[in-house]
Amino acid sequence: MSYSKIKSFAKINLALNVIGKSHSIHKIESIISFLDLYDLILIKKITNKNHKIKFKGKFSKNIKNNNTVSMLLKILDQKKLLKMQKFEIIINKNIPPEAGLGGGSMNAASILKFLISKKFIKISNLKIIEISNLIGSDVILGMYSRSLVLKSNNRVNKILDVKTLNALIVKPKFGCSTKKIYSRVKNFSKAKFNNPSKKMFEFGFLKKMKNDLELIALKKYPKLRVIKTFLEKISGTKFVRMTGSGSAIIAYFKSNKVCKQAEKKVKKEFRNYWCKTAKTI
């Protein structure tokens, strides 16, 4: 059996508000898009007794044996949804870890989506949500892979036909621990995204928004502030914002040409940092 190919796209938070806390879990609302930056997943059914998972590529180092993909397969096996079927999965990692780009979560979501679409498993929408939440809170977002608004009640609204944004992603050598960043949240914002619309994806609206986790990360890692300040001073930058809990800082542009020019400036200034241009999909 030949491999099937899956594109697992990077997720970005264009805006994020922490609106409360329930037990140990923080409640958020967010404006979300996906980039044309992706991990490439190869998958095929095999006759082995066990699943085979292999990570390759620049960002494949230090991925633990207990990862989002192994967790997904373990849960599906425990719930007898795969009916003894086993798979070989090879993941080419192009999305850096601990960047706020949701690489691992989107890998799990992309594989789950594939297994459902190819009828390897049959599952209800409620079961999809249950399994996604067992792996990670943002896994369910990867089941959509399009412009979304996550509302304060944890419901997701798909937003169609939004304008493409050009993004310049800059990530320093270090990553941010989601758990550690959230642990420093002391104040909560009021919910603002409960009436989702296309205007939420326009520059004018987004410039007025924020990421509640950003100030925490900038305070803990001053180098992130240096990156953000540099990006804000580049001509043509519409706004600059950290995605998720970091450490990736993203500058947004209307023009692809200006975005590419900005990339050259960043690579000259921050030679040892990972820098990549991308577009929202």
mmCIF file of N, CA and C in Angstrom, residues 182-274:
data_model
loop_
_atom_site.group_PDB
_atom_site.id
_atom_site.type_symbol
_atom_site.label_atom_id
_atom_site.label_comp_id
_atom_site.label_asym_id
_atom_site.label_seq_id
_atom_site.Cartn_x
_atom_site.Cartn_y
_atom_site.Cartn_z
ATOM 1 N N TYR A 182 0.798 30.513 30.726
ATOM 2 C CA TYR A 182 -0.569 30.618 31.263
ATOM 3 C C TYR A 182 -0.562 30.724 32.794
ATOM 4 N N SER A 183 0.426 30.107 33.430
ATOM 5 C CA SER A 183 0.479 30.128 34.897
ATOM 6 C C SER A 183 0.696 31.544 35.441
ATOM 7 N N ARG A 184 1.165 32.458 34.585
ATOM 8 C CA ARG A 184 1.442 33.835 35.013
ATOM 9 C C ARG A 184 0.280 34.791 34.721
ATOM 10 N N VAL A 185 -0.804 34.268 34.171
ATOM 11 C CA VAL A 185 -1.973 35.113 33.905
ATOM 12 C C VAL A 185 -2.647 35.479 35.225
ATOM 13 N N LYS A 186 -2.769 36.763 35.484
ATOM 14 C CA LYS A 186 -3.376 37.238 36.739
ATOM 15 C C LYS A 186 -4.701 37.964 36.507
ATOM 16 N N ASN A 187 -4.822 38.615 35.334
ATOM 17 C CA ASN A 187 -6.025 39.385 35.037
ATOM 18 C C ASN A 187 -6.746 38.809 33.824
ATOM 19 N N PHE A 188 -8.051 39.005 33.778
ATOM 20 C CA PHE A 188 -8.852 38.475 32.684
ATOM 21 C C PHE A 188 -9.507 39.597 31.883
ATOM 22 N N SER A 189 -9.729 39.336 30.604
ATOM 23 C CA SER A 189 -10.374 40.302 29.720
ATOM 24 C C SER A 189 -11.868 40.007 29.601
ATOM 25 N N LYS A 190 -12.602 40.992 29.159
ATOM 26 C CA LYS A 190 -14.018 40.789 28.853
ATOM 27 C C LYS A 190 -14.129 40.158 27.478
ATOM 28 N N ALA A 191 -15.152 39.318 27.306
ATOM 29 C CA ALA A 191 -15.376 38.657 26.018
ATOM 30 C C ALA A 191 -15.763 39.688 24.957
ATOM 31 N N LYS A 192 -15.135 39.597 23.769
ATOM 32 C CA LYS A 192 -15.384 40.554 22.695
ATOM 33 C C LYS A 192 -15.743 39.896 21.360
ATOM 34 N N PHE A 193 -15.610 38.569 21.292
ATOM 35 C CA PHE A 193 -15.735 37.906 19.992
ATOM 36 C C PHE A 193 -16.982 37.035 19.866
ATOM 37 N N ASN A 194 -18.025 37.363 20.620
ATOM 38 C CA ASN A 194 -19.217 36.511 20.611
ATOM 39 C C ASN A 194 -20.162 36.761 19.439
ATOM 40 N N ASN A 195 -19.847 37.779 18.627
ATOM 41 C CA ASN A 195 -20.629 38.016 17.411
ATOM 42 C C ASN A 195 -19.681 38.000 16.205
ATOM 43 N N PRO A 196 -19.229 36.807 15.822
ATOM 44 C CA PRO A 196 -18.205 36.682 14.778
ATOM 45 C C PRO A 196 -18.639 37.253 13.426
ATOM 46 N N SER A 197 -17.694 37.881 12.724
ATOM 47 C CA SER A 197 -17.969 38.421 11.394
ATOM 48 C C SER A 197 -16.663 38.544 10.610
ATOM 49 N N LYS A 198 -16.783 38.778 9.314
ATOM 50 C CA LYS A 198 -15.608 38.912 8.440
ATOM 51 C C LYS A 198 -14.738 40.100 8.832
ATOM 52 N N LYS A 199 -15.351 41.138 9.391
ATOM 53 C CA LYS A 199 -14.588 42.354 9.734
ATOM 54 C C LYS A 199 -13.506 42.068 10.780
ATOM 55 N N MET A 200 -13.677 40.977 11.535
ATOM 56 C CA MET A 200 -12.686 40.618 12.547
ATOM 57 C C MET A 200 -11.344 40.211 11.932
ATOM 58 N N PHE A 201 -11.337 39.954 10.631
ATOM 59 C CA PHE A 201 -10.117 39.535 9.941
ATOM 60 C C PHE A 201 -9.531 40.668 9.093
ATOM 61 N N GLU A 202 -10.058 41.877 9.293
ATOM 62 C CA GLU A 202 -9.540 43.039 8.574
ATOM 63 C C GLU A 202 -8.493 43.754 9.422
ATOM 64 N N PHE A 203 -7.517 44.382 8.750
ATOM 65 C CA PHE A 203 -6.422 45.044 9.454
ATOM 66 C C PHE A 203 -6.912 46.073 10.474
ATOM 67 N N GLY A 204 -7.922 46.851 10.086
ATOM 68 C CA GLY A 204 -8.427 47.901 10.974
ATOM 69 C C GLY A 204 -8.906 47.353 12.303
ATOM 70 N N PHE A 205 -9.598 46.231 12.269
ATOM 71 C CA PHE A 205 -10.106 45.601 13.495
ATOM 72 C C PHE A 205 -8.973 44.940 14.269
ATOM 73 N N LEU A 206 -8.140 44.173 13.565
ATOM 74 C CA LEU A 206 -7.080 43.407 14.220
ATOM 75 C C LEU A 206 -6.047 44.291 14.917
ATOM 76 N N LYS A 207 -5.758 45.454 14.335
ATOM 77 C CA LYS A 207 -4.781 46.367 14.933
ATOM 78 C C LYS A 207 -5.197 46.806 16.333
ATOM 79 N N LYS A 208 -6.506 46.853 16.577
ATOM 80 C CA LYS A 208 -7.019 47.293 17.873
ATOM 81 C C LYS A 208 -7.055 46.157 18.902
ATOM 82 N N MET A 209 -6.850 44.933 18.441
ATOM 83 C CA MET A 209 -6.919 43.780 19.329
ATOM 84 C C MET A 209 -5.542 43.487 19.946
ATOM 85 N N LYS A 210 -5.462 42.402 20.718
ATOM 86 C CA LYS A 210 -4.213 42.049 21.390
ATOM 87 C C LYS A 210 -4.168 40.545 21.645
ATOM 88 N N ASN A 211 -3.060 40.121 22.217
ATOM 89 C CA ASN A 211 -2.915 38.762 22.725
ATOM 90 C C ASN A 211 -2.586 38.902 24.208
ATOM 91 N N ASP A 212 -3.490 38.465 25.066
ATOM 92 C CA ASP A 212 -3.305 38.642 26.509
ATOM 93 C C ASP A 212 -2.050 37.949 27.045
ATOM 94 N N LEU A 213 -1.531 36.991 26.301
ATOM 95 C CA LEU A 213 -0.342 36.265 26.755
ATOM 96 C C LEU A 213 0.955 36.969 26.352
ATOM 97 N N GLU A 214 0.830 37.928 25.459
ATOM 98 C CA GLU A 214 2.028 38.563 24.894
ATOM 99 C C GLU A 214 2.848 39.331 25.931
ATOM 100 N N LEU A 215 2.211 40.178 26.712
ATOM 101 C CA LEU A 215 2.952 40.972 27.703
ATOM 102 C C LEU A 215 3.675 40.082 28.707
ATOM 103 N N ILE A 216 3.055 38.955 29.054
ATOM 104 C CA ILE A 216 3.674 38.004 29.979
ATOM 105 C C ILE A 216 4.946 37.431 29.369
ATOM 106 N N ALA A 217 4.849 37.029 28.093
ATOM 107 C CA ALA A 217 6.006 36.443 27.401
ATOM 108 C C ALA A 217 7.112 37.477 27.184
ATOM 109 N N LEU A 218 6.728 38.718 26.829
ATOM 110 C CA LEU A 218 7.729 39.769 26.600
ATOM 111 C C LEU A 218 8.482 40.114 27.874
ATOM 112 N N LYS A 219 7.776 40.053 28.993
ATOM 113 C CA LYS A 219 8.408 40.346 30.276
ATOM 114 C C LYS A 219 9.374 39.234 30.669
ATOM 115 N N LYS A 220 8.959 38.005 30.428
ATOM 116 C CA LYS A 220 9.804 36.853 30.790
ATOM 117 C C LYS A 220 10.989 36.707 29.838
ATOM 118 N N TYR A 221 10.760 37.030 28.562
ATOM 119 C CA TYR A 221 11.814 36.888 27.547
ATOM 120 C C TYR A 221 12.016 38.226 26.820
ATOM 121 N N PRO A 222 12.875 39.093 27.335
ATOM 122 C CA PRO A 222 13.092 40.423 26.743
ATOM 123 C C PRO A 222 13.484 40.386 25.261
ATOM 124 N N LYS A 223 14.092 39.299 24.813
ATOM 125 C CA LYS A 223 14.481 39.191 23.404
ATOM 126 C C LYS A 223 13.265 39.248 22.481
ATOM 127 N N LEU A 224 12.123 38.793 22.975
ATOM 128 C CA LEU A 224 10.896 38.850 22.170
ATOM 129 C C LEU A 224 10.478 40.298 21.933
ATOM 130 N N ARG A 225 10.684 41.132 22.930
ATOM 131 C CA ARG A 225 10.354 42.557 22.790
ATOM 132 C C ARG A 225 11.254 43.218 21.741
ATOM 133 N N VAL A 226 12.519 42.796 21.704
ATOM 134 C CA VAL A 226 13.463 43.322 20.710
ATOM 135 C C VAL A 226 12.978 42.972 19.299
ATOM 136 N N ILE A 227 12.532 41.733 19.132
ATOM 137 C CA ILE A 227 12.005 41.292 17.823
ATOM 138 C C ILE A 227 10.782 42.111 17.444
ATOM 139 N N LYS A 228 9.859 42.240 18.383
ATOM 140 C CA LYS A 228 8.609 42.960 18.089
ATOM 141 C C LYS A 228 8.887 44.419 17.720
ATOM 142 N N THR A 229 9.742 45.068 18.472
ATOM 143 C CA THR A 229 10.075 46.478 18.202
ATOM 144 C C THR A 229 10.697 46.631 16.822
ATOM 145 N N PHE A 230 11.581 45.723 16.474
ATOM 146 C CA PHE A 230 12.232 45.770 15.157
ATOM 147 C C PHE A 230 11.198 45.613 14.041
ATOM 148 N N LEU A 231 10.279 44.664 14.195
ATOM 149 C CA LEU A 231 9.257 44.415 13.175
ATOM 150 C C LEU A 231 8.309 45.601 13.022
ATOM 151 N N GLU A 232 7.971 46.220 14.144
ATOM 152 C CA GLU A 232 7.043 47.364 14.112
ATOM 153 C C GLU A 232 7.624 48.555 13.362
ATOM 154 N N LYS A 233 8.945 48.652 13.320
ATOM 155 C CA LYS A 233 9.606 49.792 12.667
ATOM 156 C C LYS A 233 9.784 49.592 11.159
ATOM 157 N N ILE A 234 9.498 48.389 10.669
ATOM 158 C CA ILE A 234 9.649 48.114 9.232
ATOM 159 C C ILE A 234 8.507 48.774 8.469
ATOM 160 N N SER A 235 8.839 49.493 7.429
ATOM 161 C CA SER A 235 7.833 50.182 6.620
ATOM 162 C C SER A 235 6.871 49.175 5.986
ATOM 163 N N GLY A 236 5.592 49.447 6.093
ATOM 164 C CA GLY A 236 4.579 48.579 5.491
ATOM 165 C C GLY A 236 3.961 47.596 6.459
ATOM 166 N N THR A 237 4.518 47.503 7.666
ATOM 167 C CA THR A 237 3.958 46.604 8.685
ATOM 168 C C THR A 237 2.601 47.135 9.155
ATOM 169 N N LYS A 238 1.591 46.286 9.101
ATOM 170 C CA LYS A 238 0.246 46.688 9.533
ATOM 171 C C LYS A 238 0.078 46.518 11.044
ATOM 172 N N PHE A 239 0.502 45.380 11.554
ATOM 173 C CA PHE A 239 0.547 45.179 13.005
ATOM 174 C C PHE A 239 1.444 43.978 13.298
ATOM 175 N N VAL A 240 1.915 43.903 14.547
ATOM 176 C CA VAL A 240 2.810 42.818 14.974
ATOM 177 C C VAL A 240 2.220 42.188 16.226
ATOM 178 N N ARG A 241 2.185 40.858 16.247
ATOM 179 C CA ARG A 241 1.600 40.196 17.419
ATOM 180 C C ARG A 241 2.200 38.813 17.614
ATOM 181 N N MET A 242 2.349 38.439 18.866
ATOM 182 C CA MET A 242 2.753 37.070 19.187
ATOM 183 C C MET A 242 1.566 36.151 18.931
ATOM 184 N N THR A 243 1.834 34.936 18.498
ATOM 185 C CA THR A 243 0.765 33.956 18.321
ATOM 186 C C THR A 243 0.758 32.979 19.488
ATOM 187 N N GLY A 244 -0.418 32.638 19.981
ATOM 188 C CA GLY A 244 -0.546 31.711 21.098
ATOM 189 C C GLY A 244 0.264 32.151 22.291
ATOM 190 N N SER A 245 0.967 31.195 22.895
ATOM 191 C CA SER A 245 1.812 31.500 24.053
ATOM 192 C C SER A 245 3.259 31.726 23.634
ATOM 193 N N GLY A 246 3.494 31.905 22.324
ATOM 194 C CA GLY A 246 4.828 32.185 21.804
ATOM 195 C C GLY A 246 5.640 30.914 21.604
ATOM 196 N N SER A 247 6.884 31.078 21.130
ATOM 197 C CA SER A 247 7.661 32.301 21.093
ATOM 198 C C SER A 247 7.681 33.010 19.740
ATOM 199 N N ALA A 248 6.885 32.563 18.776
ATOM 200 C CA ALA A 248 6.888 33.199 17.459
ATOM 201 C C ALA A 248 6.193 34.558 17.504
ATOM 202 N N ILE A 249 6.864 35.558 16.926
ATOM 203 C CA ILE A 249 6.299 36.891 16.763
ATOM 204 C C ILE A 249 6.015 37.062 15.266
ATOM 205 N N ILE A 250 4.826 37.551 14.938
ATOM 206 C CA ILE A 250 4.430 37.643 13.533
ATOM 207 C C ILE A 250 4.082 39.077 13.153
ATOM 208 N N ALA A 251 4.683 39.536 12.048
ATOM 209 C CA ALA A 251 4.342 40.842 11.467
ATOM 210 C C ALA A 251 3.427 40.578 10.280
ATOM 211 N N TYR A 252 2.395 41.387 10.148
ATOM 212 C CA TYR A 252 1.403 41.203 9.082
ATOM 213 C C TYR A 252 1.481 42.344 8.080
ATOM 214 N N PHE A 253 1.365 41.971 6.801
ATOM 215 C CA PHE A 253 1.506 42.923 5.702
ATOM 216 C C PHE A 253 0.362 42.749 4.696
ATOM 217 N N LYS A 254 0.039 43.846 4.036
ATOM 218 C CA LYS A 254 -0.949 43.790 2.967
ATOM 219 C C LYS A 254 -0.312 43.266 1.680
ATOM 220 N N SER A 255 0.941 43.648 1.460
ATOM 221 C CA SER A 255 1.660 43.302 0.225
ATOM 222 C C SER A 255 2.642 42.161 0.448
ATOM 223 N N ASN A 256 2.598 41.171 -0.440
ATOM 224 C CA ASN A 256 3.536 40.055 -0.392
ATOM 225 C C ASN A 256 4.960 40.538 -0.671
ATOM 226 N N LYS A 257 5.086 41.511 -1.578
ATOM 227 C CA LYS A 257 6.394 42.056 -1.940
ATOM 228 C C LYS A 257 7.054 42.719 -0.733
ATOM 229 N N VAL A 258 6.291 43.531 -0.008
ATOM 230 C CA VAL A 258 6.815 44.222 1.172
ATOM 231 C C VAL A 258 7.177 43.203 2.261
ATOM 232 N N CYS A 259 6.371 42.160 2.360
ATOM 233 C CA CYS A 259 6.615 41.096 3.337
ATOM 234 C C CYS A 259 7.952 40.411 3.044
ATOM 235 N N LYS A 260 8.224 40.140 1.778
ATOM 236 C CA LYS A 260 9.486 39.502 1.371
ATOM 237 C C LYS A 260 10.678 40.425 1.642
ATOM 238 N N GLN A 261 10.467 41.712 1.414
ATOM 239 C CA GLN A 261 11.533 42.684 1.690
ATOM 240 C C GLN A 261 11.842 42.746 3.182
ATOM 241 N N ALA A 262 10.791 42.651 3.980
ATOM 242 C CA ALA A 262 10.959 42.666 5.436
ATOM 243 C C ALA A 262 11.717 41.423 5.900
ATOM 244 N N GLU A 263 11.468 40.305 5.243
ATOM 245 C CA GLU A 263 12.163 39.058 5.588
ATOM 246 C C GLU A 263 13.679 39.226 5.450
ATOM 247 N N LYS A 264 14.120 39.895 4.401
ATOM 248 C CA LYS A 264 15.555 40.114 4.175
ATOM 249 C C LYS A 264 16.160 40.941 5.309
ATOM 250 N N LYS A 265 15.421 41.964 5.753
ATOM 251 C CA LYS A 265 15.900 42.815 6.839
ATOM 252 C C LYS A 265 16.018 42.035 8.147
ATOM 253 N N VAL A 266 15.030 41.188 8.400
ATOM 254 C CA VAL A 266 15.038 40.398 9.629
ATOM 255 C C VAL A 266 16.194 39.398 9.621
ATOM 256 N N LYS A 267 16.396 38.734 8.495
ATOM 257 C CA LYS A 267 17.473 37.741 8.402
ATOM 258 C C LYS A 267 18.856 38.375 8.557
ATOM 259 N N LYS A 268 18.958 39.624 8.158
ATOM 260 C CA LYS A 268 20.220 40.349 8.308
ATOM 261 C C LYS A 268 20.439 40.746 9.768
ATOM 262 N N GLU A 269 19.359 41.135 10.453
ATOM 263 C CA GLU A 269 19.442 41.594 11.839
ATOM 264 C C GLU A 269 19.534 40.432 12.831
ATOM 265 N N PHE A 270 18.741 39.383 12.575
ATOM 266 C CA PHE A 270 18.680 38.234 13.489
ATOM 267 C C PHE A 270 19.131 36.973 12.746
ATOM 268 N N ARG A 271 20.413 36.860 12.556
ATOM 269 C CA ARG A 271 20.969 35.801 11.703
ATOM 270 C C ARG A 271 20.716 34.392 12.231
ATOM 271 N N ASN A 272 20.606 34.240 13.519
ATOM 272 C CA ASN A 272 20.458 32.904 14.106
ATOM 273 C C ASN A 272 19.011 32.536 14.430
ATOM 274 N N TYR A 273 18.070 33.417 14.050
ATOM 275 C CA TYR A 273 16.664 33.138 14.333
ATOM 276 C C TYR A 273 15.993 32.522 13.107
ATOM 277 N N TRP A 274 14.960 31.734 13.366
ATOM 278 C CA TRP A 274 14.168 31.164 12.270
ATOM 279 C C TRP A 274 13.195 32.215 11.768
#
